[in-house]
mmCIF file of C-alpha atoms in Angstrom:
data_model
loop_
_atom_site.group_PDB
_atom_site.id
_atom_site.type_symbol
_atom_site.label_atom_id
_atom_site.label_comp_id
_atom_site.label_asym_id
_atom_site.label_seq_id
_atom_site.Cartn_x
_atom_site.Cartn_y
_atom_site.Cartn_z
ATOM 1 C CA MET A 1041 20.840 5.244 11.022
ATOM 2 C CA LYS A 1042 18.697 2.639 12.739
ATOM 3 C CA GLU A 1043 14.978 2.432 11.917
ATOM 4 C CA TYR A 1044 13.852 3.447 15.408
ATOM 5 C CA GLN A 1045 16.119 6.514 15.255
ATOM 6 C CA ARG A 1046 14.627 7.506 11.900
ATOM 7 C CA LYS A 1047 11.118 7.123 13.302
ATOM 8 C CA GLN A 1048 12.068 9.277 16.320
ATOM 9 C CA LEU A 1049 13.323 12.064 14.074
ATOM 10 C CA LEU A 1050 10.235 11.896 11.875
ATOM 11 C CA GLU A 1051 7.933 11.990 14.887
ATOM 12 C CA ARG A 1052 9.885 14.978 16.290
ATOM 13 C CA VAL A 1053 9.554 17.107 13.149
ATOM 14 C CA ASN A 1054 5.906 16.198 12.609
ATOM 15 C CA ARG A 1055 4.858 16.840 16.213
ATOM 16 C CA GLU A 1056 2.262 19.551 16.384
ATOM 17 C CA ALA A 1057 4.101 21.572 19.016
ATOM 18 C CA ALA A 1058 7.576 20.999 17.599
ATOM 19 C CA THR A 1059 8.127 24.735 17.012
ATOM 20 C CA VAL A 1060 7.347 25.756 20.624
ATOM 21 C CA GLY A 1061 10.520 27.215 21.971
ATOM 22 C CA ALA A 1062 12.345 26.763 18.645
ATOM 23 C CA SER A 1063 14.195 29.647 17.090
ATOM 24 C CA ILE A 1064 14.393 30.670 13.466
ATOM 25 C CA PRO A 1065 17.818 29.833 12.023
ATOM 26 C CA ASP A 1066 20.038 32.860 11.407
ATOM 27 C CA ARG A 1067 21.007 31.614 7.937
ATOM 28 C CA ILE A 1068 19.792 28.631 5.918
ATOM 29 C CA GLU A 1069 20.441 27.219 2.515
ATOM 30 C CA VAL A 1070 17.178 27.184 0.524
ATOM 31 C CA GLN A 1071 17.119 25.796 -3.008
ATOM 32 C CA GLY A 1072 20.914 26.082 -3.193
ATOM 33 C CA GLU A 1073 21.029 29.709 -2.077
ATOM 34 C CA GLU A 1074 22.175 30.984 1.315
ATOM 35 C CA VAL A 1075 19.345 33.017 2.879
ATOM 36 C CA PRO A 1076 19.498 35.244 5.978
ATOM 37 C CA LEU A 1077 16.219 33.678 7.186
ATOM 38 C CA GLN A 1078 15.977 35.239 10.656
ATOM 39 C CA GLU A 1079 16.671 38.744 9.302
ATOM 40 C CA PHE A 1080 14.053 38.290 6.537
ATOM 41 C CA VAL A 1081 11.348 37.051 8.902
ATOM 42 C CA PHE A 1082 12.001 39.817 11.474
ATOM 43 C CA GLU A 1083 12.039 42.448 8.719
ATOM 44 C CA ILE A 1084 8.654 41.266 7.474
ATOM 45 C CA LYS A 1085 7.199 40.738 10.964
ATOM 46 C CA ARG A 1086 8.008 44.321 12.000
ATOM 47 C CA ARG A 1087 5.092 45.472 9.898
ATOM 48 C CA GLU A 1088 1.515 44.865 11.051
ATOM 49 C CA THR A 1089 0.446 43.848 7.533
ATOM 50 C CA VAL A 1090 2.351 42.912 4.440
ATOM 51 C CA PRO A 1091 2.043 45.611 1.753
ATOM 52 C CA SER A 1092 0.816 44.368 -1.602
ATOM 53 C CA GLY A 1093 4.205 44.991 -3.146
ATOM 54 C CA GLU A 1094 5.834 42.665 -0.601
ATOM 55 C CA ARG A 1095 3.147 39.998 -0.707
ATOM 56 C CA ASP A 1096 4.665 38.226 -3.735
ATOM 57 C CA ARG A 1097 8.101 38.173 -2.093
ATOM 58 C CA VAL A 1098 6.707 36.655 1.105
ATOM 59 C CA GLU A 1099 4.621 34.095 -0.785
ATOM 60 C CA ARG A 1100 7.698 33.089 -2.897
ATOM 61 C CA ALA A 1101 9.738 32.727 0.319
ATOM 62 C CA LYS A 1102 7.029 30.563 1.911
ATOM 63 C CA ARG A 1103 6.847 28.332 -1.215
ATOM 64 C CA ASN A 1104 10.625 27.914 -1.220
ATOM 65 C CA LEU A 1105 10.731 27.176 2.501
ATOM 66 C CA ARG A 1106 8.000 24.533 2.116
ATOM 67 C CA ARG A 1107 9.847 22.940 -0.760
ATOM 68 C CA GLU A 1108 13.091 22.898 1.218
ATOM 69 C CA ARG A 1109 11.279 21.381 4.209
ATOM 70 C CA ILE A 1110 9.917 18.568 2.054
ATOM 71 C CA GLU A 1111 13.330 17.830 0.594
ATOM 72 C CA ARG A 1112 14.946 17.675 4.015
ATOM 73 C CA LEU A 1113 12.159 15.496 5.392
ATOM 74 C CA GLU A 1114 12.501 13.082 2.459
ATOM 75 C CA ARG A 1115 16.209 12.699 3.170
ATOM 76 C CA ILE A 1116 15.326 11.534 6.637
ATOM 77 C CA GLU A 1117 12.356 9.362 5.459
ATOM 78 C CA GLU A 1118 14.516 7.620 2.815
ATOM 79 C CA ASN A 1119 17.240 6.965 5.409
ATOM 80 C CA GLU A 1120 19.933 8.573 3.191
ATOM 81 C CA VAL A 1121 21.795 10.106 6.142
ATOM 82 C CA SER A 1122 23.545 9.226 9.386
ATOM 83 C CA PHE A 1123 21.717 9.806 12.671
ATOM 84 C CA ALA A 1124 23.852 12.911 13.408
ATOM 85 C CA GLU A 1125 23.005 14.379 10.011
ATOM 86 C CA GLY A 1126 19.372 13.399 10.579
ATOM 87 C CA GLU A 1127 19.371 15.336 13.829
ATOM 88 C CA ARG A 1128 20.784 18.389 12.058
ATOM 89 C CA LEU A 1129 18.089 18.050 9.337
ATOM 90 C CA ALA A 1130 15.402 17.658 11.950
ATOM 91 C CA ASP A 1131 16.583 20.832 13.757
ATOM 92 C CA SER A 1132 16.646 22.710 10.465
ATOM 93 C CA ILE A 1133 13.130 21.475 9.558
ATOM 94 C CA ILE A 1134 11.808 22.696 12.897
ATOM 95 C CA GLY A 1135 13.508 26.063 12.288
ATOM 96 C CA ILE A 1136 11.887 26.264 8.857
ATOM 97 C CA ASP A 1137 8.522 25.420 10.466
ATOM 98 C CA ARG A 1138 9.068 28.198 12.991
ATOM 99 C CA ALA A 1139 9.821 30.682 10.166
ATOM 100 C CA LEU A 1140 6.753 29.527 8.208
ATOM 101 C CA ASP A 1141 4.577 29.908 11.334
ATOM 102 C CA ALA A 1142 5.847 33.480 11.730
ATOM 103 C CA LEU A 1143 5.258 34.321 8.070
ATOM 104 C CA GLU A 1144 1.813 32.689 8.090
ATOM 105 C CA SER A 1145 0.732 34.763 11.099
ATOM 106 C CA LEU A 1146 1.258 38.049 9.295
ATOM 107 C CA GLY A 1147 -1.750 40.316 9.091
ATOM 108 C CA PRO A 1148 -3.366 40.288 5.688
ATOM 109 C CA ALA A 1149 -3.276 43.286 3.378
ATOM 110 C CA ASP A 1150 -6.660 42.217 2.009
ATOM 111 C CA LEU A 1151 -9.119 41.419 4.785
ATOM 112 C CA GLU A 1152 -11.753 39.997 2.431
ATOM 113 C CA SER A 1153 -9.405 37.392 0.964
ATOM 114 C CA GLU A 1154 -8.183 36.538 4.464
ATOM 115 C CA GLU A 1155 -11.787 35.992 5.562
ATOM 116 C CA GLN A 1156 -12.317 33.653 2.571
ATOM 117 C CA ARG A 1157 -9.143 31.778 3.407
ATOM 118 C CA GLN A 1158 -10.266 31.338 7.020
ATOM 119 C CA GLU A 1159 -13.704 30.093 5.930
ATOM 120 C CA ALA A 1160 -12.076 27.589 3.608
ATOM 121 C CA ALA A 1161 -9.813 26.388 6.391
ATOM 122 C CA ASP A 1162 -12.815 26.028 8.717
ATOM 123 C CA ARG A 1163 -14.675 23.978 6.092
ATOM 124 C CA LYS A 1164 -11.644 21.712 5.622
ATOM 125 C CA ARG A 1165 -11.316 21.173 9.406
ATOM 126 C CA TRP A 1166 -15.036 20.440 9.658
ATOM 127 C CA MET A 1167 -14.915 17.895 6.785
ATOM 128 C CA ARG A 1168 -11.861 16.226 8.323
ATOM 129 C CA PHE A 1169 -13.687 15.967 11.665
ATOM 130 C CA LEU A 1170 -16.808 14.516 9.987
ATOM 131 C CA ARG A 1171 -14.748 11.904 8.078
ATOM 132 C CA LYS A 1172 -13.047 10.898 11.285
ATOM 133 C CA ALA A 1173 -16.261 10.834 13.312
ATOM 134 C CA LEU A 1174 -17.991 8.711 10.644
ATOM 135 C CA GLY A 1175 -15.045 6.294 10.499
ATOM 136 C CA ARG A 1176 -14.109 7.246 6.917
ATOM 137 C CA ASP A 1177 -10.674 8.545 7.803
ATOM 138 C CA ASP A 1178 -7.854 6.235 6.711
ATOM 139 C CA GLY A 1179 -5.787 7.262 9.722
ATOM 140 C CA GLY A 1180 -3.088 8.884 7.610
ATOM 141 C CA SER A 1181 -1.677 5.672 6.130
ATOM 142 C CA GLY A 1182 0.029 7.652 3.429
ATOM 143 C CA GLY A 1183 3.444 6.179 4.150
ATOM 144 C CA GLY A 1184 4.485 8.542 6.915
ATOM 145 C CA SER A 1185 5.268 11.477 4.697
ATOM 146 C CA ARG A 1186 2.597 13.730 6.076
ATOM 147 C CA THR A 1187 3.562 17.352 6.374
ATOM 148 C CA ARG A 1188 1.610 20.292 7.594
ATOM 149 C CA PHE A 1189 1.623 21.982 4.205
#
């Protein structure tokens, strides 16, 4: 794959609105195991909140999806694949992101912990804004491997 093609793919998967209009893959291989991803996400999303008994299962699924996303992204970043394979990986990464977005948007079983999580996220966004406004942000020069997780 040519360098400009690799950069295009990386920009595509890291674009903030990449998941808009994207669908969750029917099945996906995660950590060497075939997973019916769409069925799992829809099953969990049917509920308004995740019961405490299912919370561990959902959290484990999210961790595995994030790990799989990173591995696929690294394959593109390290230019280990052809452009066609890179496109397939990019599509699958966007599908993983769509699934993660759906799982992250689930209503919390514990409203107090959700409120704390939201406050922490707000503080983090505020600090990022202040660093940027004060010119102390390095502009993300971390080698292009920035993910949303």
